[in-house]
Short mmCIF file of C-alpha atoms and ligand atoms in Angstrom, two decimals:
data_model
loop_
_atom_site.label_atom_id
_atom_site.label_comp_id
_atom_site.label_asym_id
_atom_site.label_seq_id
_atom_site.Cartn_x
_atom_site.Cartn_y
_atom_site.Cartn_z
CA UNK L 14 100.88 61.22 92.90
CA UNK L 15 100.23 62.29 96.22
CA UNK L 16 102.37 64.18 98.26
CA UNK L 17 105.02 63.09 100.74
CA UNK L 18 102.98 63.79 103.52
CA UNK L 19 99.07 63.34 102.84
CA UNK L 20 97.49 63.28 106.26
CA UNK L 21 100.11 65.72 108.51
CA UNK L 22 97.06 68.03 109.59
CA UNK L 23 94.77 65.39 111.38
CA UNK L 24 93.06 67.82 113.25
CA UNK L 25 91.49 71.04 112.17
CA UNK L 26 93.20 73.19 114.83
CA UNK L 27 96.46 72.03 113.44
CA UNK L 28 96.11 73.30 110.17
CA UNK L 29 95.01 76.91 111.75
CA UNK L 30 98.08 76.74 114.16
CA UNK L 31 100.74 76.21 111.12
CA UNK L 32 98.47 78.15 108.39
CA UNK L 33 98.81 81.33 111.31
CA UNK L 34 102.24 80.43 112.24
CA UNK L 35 103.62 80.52 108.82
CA UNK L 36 101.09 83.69 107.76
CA UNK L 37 102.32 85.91 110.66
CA UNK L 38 105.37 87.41 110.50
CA UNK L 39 107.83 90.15 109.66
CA UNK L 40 105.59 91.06 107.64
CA UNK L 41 103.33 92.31 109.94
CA UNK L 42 105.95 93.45 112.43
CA UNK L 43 108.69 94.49 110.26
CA UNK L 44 107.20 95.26 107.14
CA UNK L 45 103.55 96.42 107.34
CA UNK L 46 104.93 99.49 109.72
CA UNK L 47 107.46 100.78 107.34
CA UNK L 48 105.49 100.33 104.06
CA UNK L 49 102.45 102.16 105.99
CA UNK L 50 105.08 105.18 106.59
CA UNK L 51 106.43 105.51 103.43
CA UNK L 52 103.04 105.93 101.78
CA UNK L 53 101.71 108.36 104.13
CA UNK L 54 99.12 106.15 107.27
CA UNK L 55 95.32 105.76 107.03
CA UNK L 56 94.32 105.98 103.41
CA UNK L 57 96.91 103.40 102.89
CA UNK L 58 95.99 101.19 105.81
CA UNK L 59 92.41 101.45 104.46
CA UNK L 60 93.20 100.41 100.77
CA UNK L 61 95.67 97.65 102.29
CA UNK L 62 92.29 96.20 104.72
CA UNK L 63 90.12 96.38 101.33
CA UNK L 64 92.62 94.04 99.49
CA UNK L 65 92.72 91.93 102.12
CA UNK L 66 89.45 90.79 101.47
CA UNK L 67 89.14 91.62 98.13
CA UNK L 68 92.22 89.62 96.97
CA UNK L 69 94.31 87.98 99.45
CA UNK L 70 91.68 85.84 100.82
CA UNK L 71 90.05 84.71 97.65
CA UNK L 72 93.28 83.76 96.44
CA UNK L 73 93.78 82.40 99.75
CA UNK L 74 91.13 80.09 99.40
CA UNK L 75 91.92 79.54 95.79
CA UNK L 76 95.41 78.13 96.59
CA UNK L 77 93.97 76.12 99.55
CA UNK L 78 91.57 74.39 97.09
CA UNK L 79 93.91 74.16 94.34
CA UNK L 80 96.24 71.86 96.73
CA UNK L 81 93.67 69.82 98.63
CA UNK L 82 91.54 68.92 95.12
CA UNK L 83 94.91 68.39 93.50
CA UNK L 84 96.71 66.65 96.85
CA UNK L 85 99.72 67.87 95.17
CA UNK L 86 102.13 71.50 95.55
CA UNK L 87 101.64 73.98 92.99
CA UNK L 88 103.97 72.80 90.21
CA UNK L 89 102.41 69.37 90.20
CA UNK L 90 99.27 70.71 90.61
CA UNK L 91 99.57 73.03 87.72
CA UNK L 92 100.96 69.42 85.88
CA UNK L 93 97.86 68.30 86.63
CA UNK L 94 95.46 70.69 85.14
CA UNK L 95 97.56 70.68 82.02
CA UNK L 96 97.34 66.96 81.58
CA UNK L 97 101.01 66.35 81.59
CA UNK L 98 100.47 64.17 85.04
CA UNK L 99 97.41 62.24 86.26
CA UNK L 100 95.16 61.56 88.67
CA UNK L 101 92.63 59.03 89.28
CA UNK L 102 90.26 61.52 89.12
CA UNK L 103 90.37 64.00 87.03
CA UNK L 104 90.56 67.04 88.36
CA UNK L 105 90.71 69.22 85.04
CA UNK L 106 87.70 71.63 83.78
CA UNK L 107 87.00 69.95 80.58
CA UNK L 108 85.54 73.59 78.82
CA UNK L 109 88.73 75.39 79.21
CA UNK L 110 90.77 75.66 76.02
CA UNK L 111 94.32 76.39 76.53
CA UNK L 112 95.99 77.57 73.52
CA UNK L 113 99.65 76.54 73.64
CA UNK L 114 100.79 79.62 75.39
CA UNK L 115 98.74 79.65 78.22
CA UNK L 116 100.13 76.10 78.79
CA UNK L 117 103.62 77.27 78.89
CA UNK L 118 102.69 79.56 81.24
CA UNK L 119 101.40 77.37 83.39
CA UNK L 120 104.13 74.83 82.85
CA UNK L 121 106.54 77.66 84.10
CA UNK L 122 104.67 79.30 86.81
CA UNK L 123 105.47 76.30 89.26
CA UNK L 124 109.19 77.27 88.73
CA UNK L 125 108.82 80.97 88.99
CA UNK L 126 107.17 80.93 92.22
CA UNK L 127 109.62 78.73 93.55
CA UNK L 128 112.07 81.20 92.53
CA UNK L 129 111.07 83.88 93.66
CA UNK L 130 110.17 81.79 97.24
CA UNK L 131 113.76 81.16 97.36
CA UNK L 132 115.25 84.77 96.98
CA UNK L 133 112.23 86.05 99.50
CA UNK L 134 113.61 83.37 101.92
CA UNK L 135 117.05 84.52 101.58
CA UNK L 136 116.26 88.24 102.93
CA UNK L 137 113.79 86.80 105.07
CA UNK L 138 116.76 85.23 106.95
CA UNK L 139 117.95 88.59 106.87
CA UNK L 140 115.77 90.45 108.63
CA UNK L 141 115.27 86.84 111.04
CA UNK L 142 118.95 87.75 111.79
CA UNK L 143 118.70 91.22 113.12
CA UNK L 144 115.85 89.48 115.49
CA UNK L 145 118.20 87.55 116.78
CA UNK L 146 120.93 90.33 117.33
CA UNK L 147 118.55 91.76 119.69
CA UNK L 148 117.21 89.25 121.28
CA UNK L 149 120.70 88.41 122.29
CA UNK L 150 121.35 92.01 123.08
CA UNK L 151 118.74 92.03 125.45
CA UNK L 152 119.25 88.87 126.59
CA UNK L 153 122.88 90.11 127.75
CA UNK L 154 121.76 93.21 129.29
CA UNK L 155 119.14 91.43 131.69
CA UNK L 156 122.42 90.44 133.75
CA UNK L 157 124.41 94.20 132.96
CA UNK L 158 121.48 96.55 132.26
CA UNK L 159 124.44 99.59 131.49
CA UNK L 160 124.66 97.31 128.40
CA UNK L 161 121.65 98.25 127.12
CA UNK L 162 121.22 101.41 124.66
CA UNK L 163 117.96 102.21 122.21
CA UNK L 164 119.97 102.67 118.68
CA UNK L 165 123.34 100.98 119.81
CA UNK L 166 122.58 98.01 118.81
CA UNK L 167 121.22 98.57 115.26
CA UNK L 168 124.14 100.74 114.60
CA UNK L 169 126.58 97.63 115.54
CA UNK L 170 124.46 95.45 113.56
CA UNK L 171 123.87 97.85 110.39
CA UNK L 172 127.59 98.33 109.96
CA UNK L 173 128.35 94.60 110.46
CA UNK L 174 128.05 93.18 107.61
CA UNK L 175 130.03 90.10 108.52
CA UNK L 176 128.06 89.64 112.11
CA UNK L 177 124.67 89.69 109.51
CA UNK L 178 126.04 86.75 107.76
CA UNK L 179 126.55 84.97 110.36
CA UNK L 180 123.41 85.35 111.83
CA UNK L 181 121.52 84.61 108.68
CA UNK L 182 123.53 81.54 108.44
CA UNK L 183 122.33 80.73 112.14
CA UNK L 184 119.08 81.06 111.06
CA UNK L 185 118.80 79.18 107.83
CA UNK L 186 120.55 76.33 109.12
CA UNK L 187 118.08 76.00 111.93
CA UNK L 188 114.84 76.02 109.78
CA UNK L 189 117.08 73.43 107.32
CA UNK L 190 117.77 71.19 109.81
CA UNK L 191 113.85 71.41 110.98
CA UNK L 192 112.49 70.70 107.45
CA UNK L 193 115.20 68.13 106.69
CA UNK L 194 114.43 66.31 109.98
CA UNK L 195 110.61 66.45 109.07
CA UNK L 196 110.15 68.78 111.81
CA UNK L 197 108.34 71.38 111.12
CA UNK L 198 104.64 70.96 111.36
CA UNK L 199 104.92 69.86 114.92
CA UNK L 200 107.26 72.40 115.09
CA UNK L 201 104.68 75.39 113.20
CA UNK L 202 101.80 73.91 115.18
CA UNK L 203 104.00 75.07 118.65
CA UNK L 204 104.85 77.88 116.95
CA UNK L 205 101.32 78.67 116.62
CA UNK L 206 100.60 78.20 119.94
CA UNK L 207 103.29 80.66 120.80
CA UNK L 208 101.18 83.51 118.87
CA UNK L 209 98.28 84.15 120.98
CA UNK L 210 100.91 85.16 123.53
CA UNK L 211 102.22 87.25 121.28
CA UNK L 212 99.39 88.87 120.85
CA UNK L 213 98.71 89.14 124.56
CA UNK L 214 101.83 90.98 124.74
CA UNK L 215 101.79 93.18 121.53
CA UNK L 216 98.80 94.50 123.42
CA UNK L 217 100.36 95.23 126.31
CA UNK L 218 103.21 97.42 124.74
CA UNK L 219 100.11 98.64 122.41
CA UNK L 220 98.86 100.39 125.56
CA UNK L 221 101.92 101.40 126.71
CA UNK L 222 102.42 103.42 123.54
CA UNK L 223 98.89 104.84 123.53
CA UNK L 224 100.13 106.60 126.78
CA UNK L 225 102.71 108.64 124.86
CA UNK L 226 102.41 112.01 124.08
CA UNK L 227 102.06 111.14 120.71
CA UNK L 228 99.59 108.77 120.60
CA UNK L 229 96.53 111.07 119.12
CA UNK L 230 98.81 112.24 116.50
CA UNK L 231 99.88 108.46 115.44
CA UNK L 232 96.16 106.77 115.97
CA UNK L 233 95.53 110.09 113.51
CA UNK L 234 98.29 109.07 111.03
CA UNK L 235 97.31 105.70 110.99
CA UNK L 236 93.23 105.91 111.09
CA UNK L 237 92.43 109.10 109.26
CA UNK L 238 92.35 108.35 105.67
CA UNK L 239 93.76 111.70 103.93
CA UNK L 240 93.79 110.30 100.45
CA UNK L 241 95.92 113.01 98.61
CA UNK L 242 99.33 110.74 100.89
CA UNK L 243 98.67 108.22 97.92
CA UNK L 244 101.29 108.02 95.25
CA UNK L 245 100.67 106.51 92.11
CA UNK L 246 103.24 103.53 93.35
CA UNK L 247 100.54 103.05 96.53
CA UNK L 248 98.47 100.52 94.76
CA UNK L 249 100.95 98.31 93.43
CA UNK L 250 102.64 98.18 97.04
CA UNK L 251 99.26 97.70 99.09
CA UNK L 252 98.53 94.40 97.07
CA UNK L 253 102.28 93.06 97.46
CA UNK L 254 102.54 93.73 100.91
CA UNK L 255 98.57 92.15 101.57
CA UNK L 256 99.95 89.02 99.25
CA UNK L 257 103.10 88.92 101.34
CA UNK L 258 101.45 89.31 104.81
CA UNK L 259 99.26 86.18 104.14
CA UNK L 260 101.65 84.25 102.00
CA UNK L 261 99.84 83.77 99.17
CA UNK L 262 101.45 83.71 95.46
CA UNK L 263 104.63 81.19 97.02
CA UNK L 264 102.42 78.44 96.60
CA UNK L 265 102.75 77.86 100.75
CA UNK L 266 98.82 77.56 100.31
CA UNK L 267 98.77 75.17 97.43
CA UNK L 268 101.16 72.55 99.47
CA UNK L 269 99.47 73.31 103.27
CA UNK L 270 96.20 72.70 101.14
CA UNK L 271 97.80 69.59 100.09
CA UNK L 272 98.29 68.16 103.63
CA UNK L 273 94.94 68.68 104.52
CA UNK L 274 92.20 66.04 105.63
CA UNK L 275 88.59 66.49 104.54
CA UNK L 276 87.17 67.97 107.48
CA UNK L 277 88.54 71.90 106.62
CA UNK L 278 85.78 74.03 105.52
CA UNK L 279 88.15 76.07 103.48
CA UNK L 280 86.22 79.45 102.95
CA UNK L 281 86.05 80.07 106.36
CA UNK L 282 89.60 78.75 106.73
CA UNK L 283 90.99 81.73 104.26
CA UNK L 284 88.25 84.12 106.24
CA UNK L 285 90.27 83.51 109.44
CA UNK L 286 93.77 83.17 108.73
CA UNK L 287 92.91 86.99 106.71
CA UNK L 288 91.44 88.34 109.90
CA UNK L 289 93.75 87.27 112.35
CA UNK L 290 96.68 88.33 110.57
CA UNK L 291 95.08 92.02 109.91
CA UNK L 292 94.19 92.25 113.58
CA UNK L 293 97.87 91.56 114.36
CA UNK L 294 99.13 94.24 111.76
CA UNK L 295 96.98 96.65 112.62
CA UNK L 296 97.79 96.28 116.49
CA UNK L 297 101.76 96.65 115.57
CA UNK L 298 101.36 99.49 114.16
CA UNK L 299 99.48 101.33 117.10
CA UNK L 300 102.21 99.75 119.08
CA UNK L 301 104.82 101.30 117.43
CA UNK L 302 103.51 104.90 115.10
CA UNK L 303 103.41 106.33 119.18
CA UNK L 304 107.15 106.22 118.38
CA UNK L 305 107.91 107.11 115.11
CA UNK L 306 108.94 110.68 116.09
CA UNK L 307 111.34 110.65 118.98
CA UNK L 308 113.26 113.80 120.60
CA UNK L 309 112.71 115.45 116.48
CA UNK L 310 114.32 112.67 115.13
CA UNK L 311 111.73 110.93 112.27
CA UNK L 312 112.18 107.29 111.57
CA UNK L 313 111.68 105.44 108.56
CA UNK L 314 112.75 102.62 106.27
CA UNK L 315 113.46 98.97 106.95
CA UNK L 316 114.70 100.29 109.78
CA UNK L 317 111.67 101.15 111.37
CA UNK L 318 110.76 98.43 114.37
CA UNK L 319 114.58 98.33 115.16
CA UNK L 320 114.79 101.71 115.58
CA UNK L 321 111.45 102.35 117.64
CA UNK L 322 110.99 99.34 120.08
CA UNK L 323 114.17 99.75 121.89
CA UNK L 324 112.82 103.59 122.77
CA UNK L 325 109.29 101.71 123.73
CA UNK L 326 111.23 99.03 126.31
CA UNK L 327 113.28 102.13 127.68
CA UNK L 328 110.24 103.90 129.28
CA UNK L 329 108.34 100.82 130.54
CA UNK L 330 108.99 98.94 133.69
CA UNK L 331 109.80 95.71 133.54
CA UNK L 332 110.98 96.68 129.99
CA UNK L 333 114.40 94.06 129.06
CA UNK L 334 111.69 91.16 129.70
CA UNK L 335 109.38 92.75 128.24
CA UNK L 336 112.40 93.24 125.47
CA UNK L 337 113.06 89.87 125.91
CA UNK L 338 109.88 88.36 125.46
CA UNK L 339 109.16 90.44 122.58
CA UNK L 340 112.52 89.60 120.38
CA UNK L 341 111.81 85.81 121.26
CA UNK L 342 108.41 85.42 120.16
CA UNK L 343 109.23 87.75 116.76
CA UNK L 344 112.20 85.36 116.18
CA UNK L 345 109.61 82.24 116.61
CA UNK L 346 107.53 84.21 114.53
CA UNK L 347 109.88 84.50 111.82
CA UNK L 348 110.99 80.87 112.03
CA UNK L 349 107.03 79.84 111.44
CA UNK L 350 107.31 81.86 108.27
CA UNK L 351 110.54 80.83 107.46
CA UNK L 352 109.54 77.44 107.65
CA UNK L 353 106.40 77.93 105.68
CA UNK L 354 108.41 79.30 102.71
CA UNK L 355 111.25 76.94 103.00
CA UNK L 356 108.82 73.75 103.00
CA UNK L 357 106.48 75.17 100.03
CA UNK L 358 110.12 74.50 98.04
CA UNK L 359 110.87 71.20 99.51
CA UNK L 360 107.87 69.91 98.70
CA UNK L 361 107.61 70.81 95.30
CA UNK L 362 110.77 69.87 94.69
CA UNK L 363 110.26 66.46 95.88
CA UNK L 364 106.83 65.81 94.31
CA UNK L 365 108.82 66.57 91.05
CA UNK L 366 111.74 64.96 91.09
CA UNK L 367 111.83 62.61 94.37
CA UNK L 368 114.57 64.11 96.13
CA UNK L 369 115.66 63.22 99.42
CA UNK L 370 114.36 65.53 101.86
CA UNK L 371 118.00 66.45 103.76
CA UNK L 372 119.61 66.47 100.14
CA UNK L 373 116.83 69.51 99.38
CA UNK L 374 116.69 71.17 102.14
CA UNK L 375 121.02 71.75 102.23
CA UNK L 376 120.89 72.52 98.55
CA UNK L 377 118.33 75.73 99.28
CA UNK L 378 119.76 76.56 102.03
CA UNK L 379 123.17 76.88 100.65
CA UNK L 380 121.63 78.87 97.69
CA UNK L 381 119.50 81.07 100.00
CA UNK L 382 122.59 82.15 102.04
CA UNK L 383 124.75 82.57 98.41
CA UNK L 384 121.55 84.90 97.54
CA UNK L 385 121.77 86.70 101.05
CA UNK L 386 125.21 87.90 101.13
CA UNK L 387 123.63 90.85 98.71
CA UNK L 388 121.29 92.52 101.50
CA UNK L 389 123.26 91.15 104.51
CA UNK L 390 125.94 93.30 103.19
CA UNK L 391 123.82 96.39 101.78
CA UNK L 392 124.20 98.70 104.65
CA UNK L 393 127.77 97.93 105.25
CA UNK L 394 130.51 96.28 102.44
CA UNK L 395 127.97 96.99 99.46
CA UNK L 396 126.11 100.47 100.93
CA UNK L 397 127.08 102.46 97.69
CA UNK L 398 125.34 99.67 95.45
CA UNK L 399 121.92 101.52 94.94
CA UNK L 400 119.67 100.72 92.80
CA UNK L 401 117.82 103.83 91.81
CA UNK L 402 117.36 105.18 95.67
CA UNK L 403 117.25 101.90 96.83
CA UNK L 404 120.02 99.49 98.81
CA UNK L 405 120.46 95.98 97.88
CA UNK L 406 118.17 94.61 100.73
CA UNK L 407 115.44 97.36 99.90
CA UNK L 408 115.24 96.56 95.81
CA UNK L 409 115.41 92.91 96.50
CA UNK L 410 112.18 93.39 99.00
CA UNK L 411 110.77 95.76 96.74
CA UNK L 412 111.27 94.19 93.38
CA UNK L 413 110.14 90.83 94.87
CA UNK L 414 106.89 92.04 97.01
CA UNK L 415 105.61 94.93 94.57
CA UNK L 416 106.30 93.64 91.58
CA UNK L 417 106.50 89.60 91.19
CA UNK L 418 104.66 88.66 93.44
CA UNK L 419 101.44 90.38 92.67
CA UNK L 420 102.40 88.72 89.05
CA UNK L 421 102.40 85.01 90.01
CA UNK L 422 99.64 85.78 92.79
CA UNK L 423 97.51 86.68 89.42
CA UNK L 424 98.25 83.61 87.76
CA UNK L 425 97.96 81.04 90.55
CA UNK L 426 94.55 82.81 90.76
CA UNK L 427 93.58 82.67 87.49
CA UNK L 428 94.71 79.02 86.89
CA UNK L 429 92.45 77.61 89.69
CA UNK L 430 89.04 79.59 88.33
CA UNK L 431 89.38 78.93 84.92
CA UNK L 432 91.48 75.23 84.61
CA UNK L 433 89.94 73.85 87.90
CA UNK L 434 87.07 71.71 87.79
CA UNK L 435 84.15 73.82 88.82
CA UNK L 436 81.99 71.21 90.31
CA UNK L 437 84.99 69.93 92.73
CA UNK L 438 85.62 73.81 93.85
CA UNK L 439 82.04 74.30 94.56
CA UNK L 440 81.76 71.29 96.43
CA UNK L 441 84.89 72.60 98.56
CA UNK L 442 82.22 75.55 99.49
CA UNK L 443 78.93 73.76 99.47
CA UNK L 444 78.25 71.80 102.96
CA UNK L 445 76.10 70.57 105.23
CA UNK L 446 76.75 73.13 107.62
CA UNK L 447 77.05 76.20 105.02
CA UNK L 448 73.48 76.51 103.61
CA UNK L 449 74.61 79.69 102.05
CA UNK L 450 78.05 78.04 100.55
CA UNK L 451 76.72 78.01 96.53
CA UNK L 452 76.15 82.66 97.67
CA UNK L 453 79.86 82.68 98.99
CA UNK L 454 81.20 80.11 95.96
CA UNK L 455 79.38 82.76 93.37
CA UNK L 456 80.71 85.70 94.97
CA UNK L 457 84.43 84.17 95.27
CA UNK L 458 84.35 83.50 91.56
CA UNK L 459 83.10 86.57 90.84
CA UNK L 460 86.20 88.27 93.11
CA UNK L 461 88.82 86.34 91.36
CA UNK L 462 86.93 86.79 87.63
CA UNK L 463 86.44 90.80 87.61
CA UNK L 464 87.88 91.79 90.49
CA UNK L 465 91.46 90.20 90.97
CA UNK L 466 92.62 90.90 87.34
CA UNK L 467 92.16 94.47 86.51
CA UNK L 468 93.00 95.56 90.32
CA UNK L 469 96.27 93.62 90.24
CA UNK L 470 96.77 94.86 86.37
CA UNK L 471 96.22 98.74 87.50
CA UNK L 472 98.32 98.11 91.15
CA UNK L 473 101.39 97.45 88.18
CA UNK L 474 100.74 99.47 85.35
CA UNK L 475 100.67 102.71 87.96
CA UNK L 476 103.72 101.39 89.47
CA UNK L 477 105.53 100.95 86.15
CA UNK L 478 104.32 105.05 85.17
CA UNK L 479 105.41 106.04 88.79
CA UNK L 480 108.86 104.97 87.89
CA UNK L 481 109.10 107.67 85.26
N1 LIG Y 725 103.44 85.82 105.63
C1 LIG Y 725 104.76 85.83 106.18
C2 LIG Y 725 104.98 87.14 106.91
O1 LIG Y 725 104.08 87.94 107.03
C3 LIG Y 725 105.80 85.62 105.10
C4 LIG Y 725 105.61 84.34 104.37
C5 LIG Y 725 105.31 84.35 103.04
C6 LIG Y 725 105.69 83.14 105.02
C7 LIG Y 725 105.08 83.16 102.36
C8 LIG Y 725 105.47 81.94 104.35
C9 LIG Y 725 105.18 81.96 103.03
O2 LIG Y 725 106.01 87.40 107.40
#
């Protein structure tokens, strides 16, 4: 059965605008900074570009082709190659044997992703929350500038707990009432349009912060590979974070590759969405390592962009609209994401069981703020719930990026190279205008055959020996 929504991406730029606008992110604001700190800059930075390529984009590409062959999300499309639904064409490798097992996997791994979409959403709306704090923060202090003060305003917010509620329930409702109302590819598409000003402007304040004092020691934290900063838990965090930065292992890949007309040449589809979204991550953190250390005090932590950009807008002129600017496109940046993941669940949802979209989209959003209250209220209410060092916002990012989603990343992989129809993949690579397309087919199945598994298998097994 096909999707809802066959034909949404008519052109090829609007696939690129919502593939970039739901791939960047926190992730590459928020996150990539403070993961890069905690395991100690460049040798991490390096291992994190590697995987990029390595992993994320073939299973990029893998997803993208697993939803356009299948024209279906990833739990009907796993249906699919199982033979428990049909297509006209048949879409299923006839040489694979699945033993009983392997189809209950499969069967399940729809589900599980969709889980774990869900509770990634839920701090996702989080973290979208304290966005919005500032940018009303600095909003209010274009018109009383005494109102403004670097670290006031994360205190308020970290001890808040209620004030975070509220705000995630701002945001949630917002990207509900987008998906419900059908919204949100026009909607992504503007919101990638949005990014290359982003960009324009991360580079400004890039080059502010390369005028600091501290630049030459940060460019050195962040470039200079000084592999003895790895801990055995780097691994397993360097592939979560690189499957989290370009949203692959949700299934948001499978169901975008769904919507997509012929004319994508996928490969080079997965090639740029990867690029791009390094660029930016790489770029935020020269914007903001400049800043890490201020007046002796070291920042760190989930905390990290909060903390430093308000010291950033203090010494530049022009800097509440440059504050401004910069809280307003990371909250549009957020809501692309948010979108992305909020949609992948809609859609599967509704291409299994036919449920209106409004009905869907209220149900997850009431579930993803029930799931929130936990890290809205982990530096406040609940700050003596820890979970080994961790709060309830860090283990839920943690045990989500590091650890499942590296898991159902694997599978999704390993379902399209082995279940997939060969032929139909490699004609998905093979065009007129690709001469070399059977090279870059052979090398991508290679990648996801040798490659994918024991990487991903070692990234957990030293995560699981670091915890002892
Ligand atoms: N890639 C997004 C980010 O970097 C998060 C995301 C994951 C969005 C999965 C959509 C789907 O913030």
């Amino acid at each position: 059965m096909p999707g809802p929504k066959t034909v949404v991406f008519g052109t090829r730029l609007g696939f690129y605008l919502a593939a970039i606008g739901s791939a960047f992110g926190l992730g590459n604001l928020w996150r990539f900074p403070y993961v890069v700190a905690e395991n100690g800059g460049g040798a991490f930075v390096l291992l994190y570009l590697a995987l990029v390529f390595l992993l994320g984009m073939p299973i990029m590409i893998a997803e993208l082709a697993l939803g356009k062959i299948s024209k279906g999300s990833l739990s009907p499309a796993l249906s699919k190659l199982i033979g428990e639904r049909y297509m006209v064409r048949d879409i299923r490798e006839k040489s694979a044997v699945l033993p009983p097992l392997v189809k209950w996997f499969m069967r399940h791994l729809g589900t599980l992703s969709m889980m774990i979409t869900v509770v990634v959403l839920a701090y996702y709306a989080v973290i979208s929350g304290w966005v919005l704090h500032f940018f009303m923060q600095l909003v209010v202090s274009l018109f009383n500038p005494a109102h403004f003060e670097p670290g006031g305003a994360l205190a308020v917010l970290l001890k808040n707990g209620w004030l975070q509620l509220l705000l995630t329930s701002v945001h949630l409702m917002t990207v509900a009432v987008i998906v419900a109302k059908d919204l949100e590819f026009g909607l992504e598409k503007w919101v990638g349009y949005v990014m290359p000003m982003f960009g324009v402007l991360l580079l400004v304040l890039a080059f502010h912060s390369l005028r600091l004092d501290t630049a030459t020691e940060a460019l050195r934290f962040l470039f200079y590979p000084d592999f003895s900063k790895l801990t055995l838990a780097s691994l397993g965090q360097a592939i979560g974070h690189v499957f989290f930065t370009l949203s692959v292992g949700f299934g948001t890949m499978v169901t975008f590759g769904s919507y997509l007309r012929e004319k994508v040449y996928i490969p080079m589809a997965g090639f740029r969405v990867s690029m791009m979204d390094s660029v930016i991550s790489l770029w935020a953190g020269v914007m903001i390592f400049p800043l890490v250390i201020i007046g002796g005090q070291q920042f760190a932590g989930p905390e990290l962009l909060f903390q430093t950009v308000p010291h950033l807008l203090e010494g530049l002129p022009w800097g509440l609209w440059f504050g401004v600017a910069f809280f307003l496109c990371l909250y549009l940046a957020s809501l692309g994401a948010s979108i992305g993941l909020f949609e992948t669940v809609v859609a599967n949802w509704r291409e299994v069981r036919r449920v209106p979209r409004p009905r869907a989209a209220s149900t997850i959003a009431i579930l993803c703020f029930i799931i929130s209250v936990g890290p809205a209220l982990s530096t406040n209410v609940l700050s003596d719930v820890k979970i080994g060092e961790r709060n309830l916002l860090q283990f839920f990012d943690s045990a989500l990026i590091n650890w499942c989603l590296p898991i159902t990343a694997l599978l999704i992989s390993q379902a399209v190279i082995w279940t997939l129809k060969h032929e139909l993949v490699e004609a998905e690579f093979v065009s007129e205008e690709q001469p070399s397309g059977r090279k870059i087919y052979r090398h991508w199945v290679f990648l996801l055959r040798f490659i994918v598994t024991p990487v991903v298998v070692a990234g957990l097994v030293l995560q699981l020996i670091s915890l002892f």
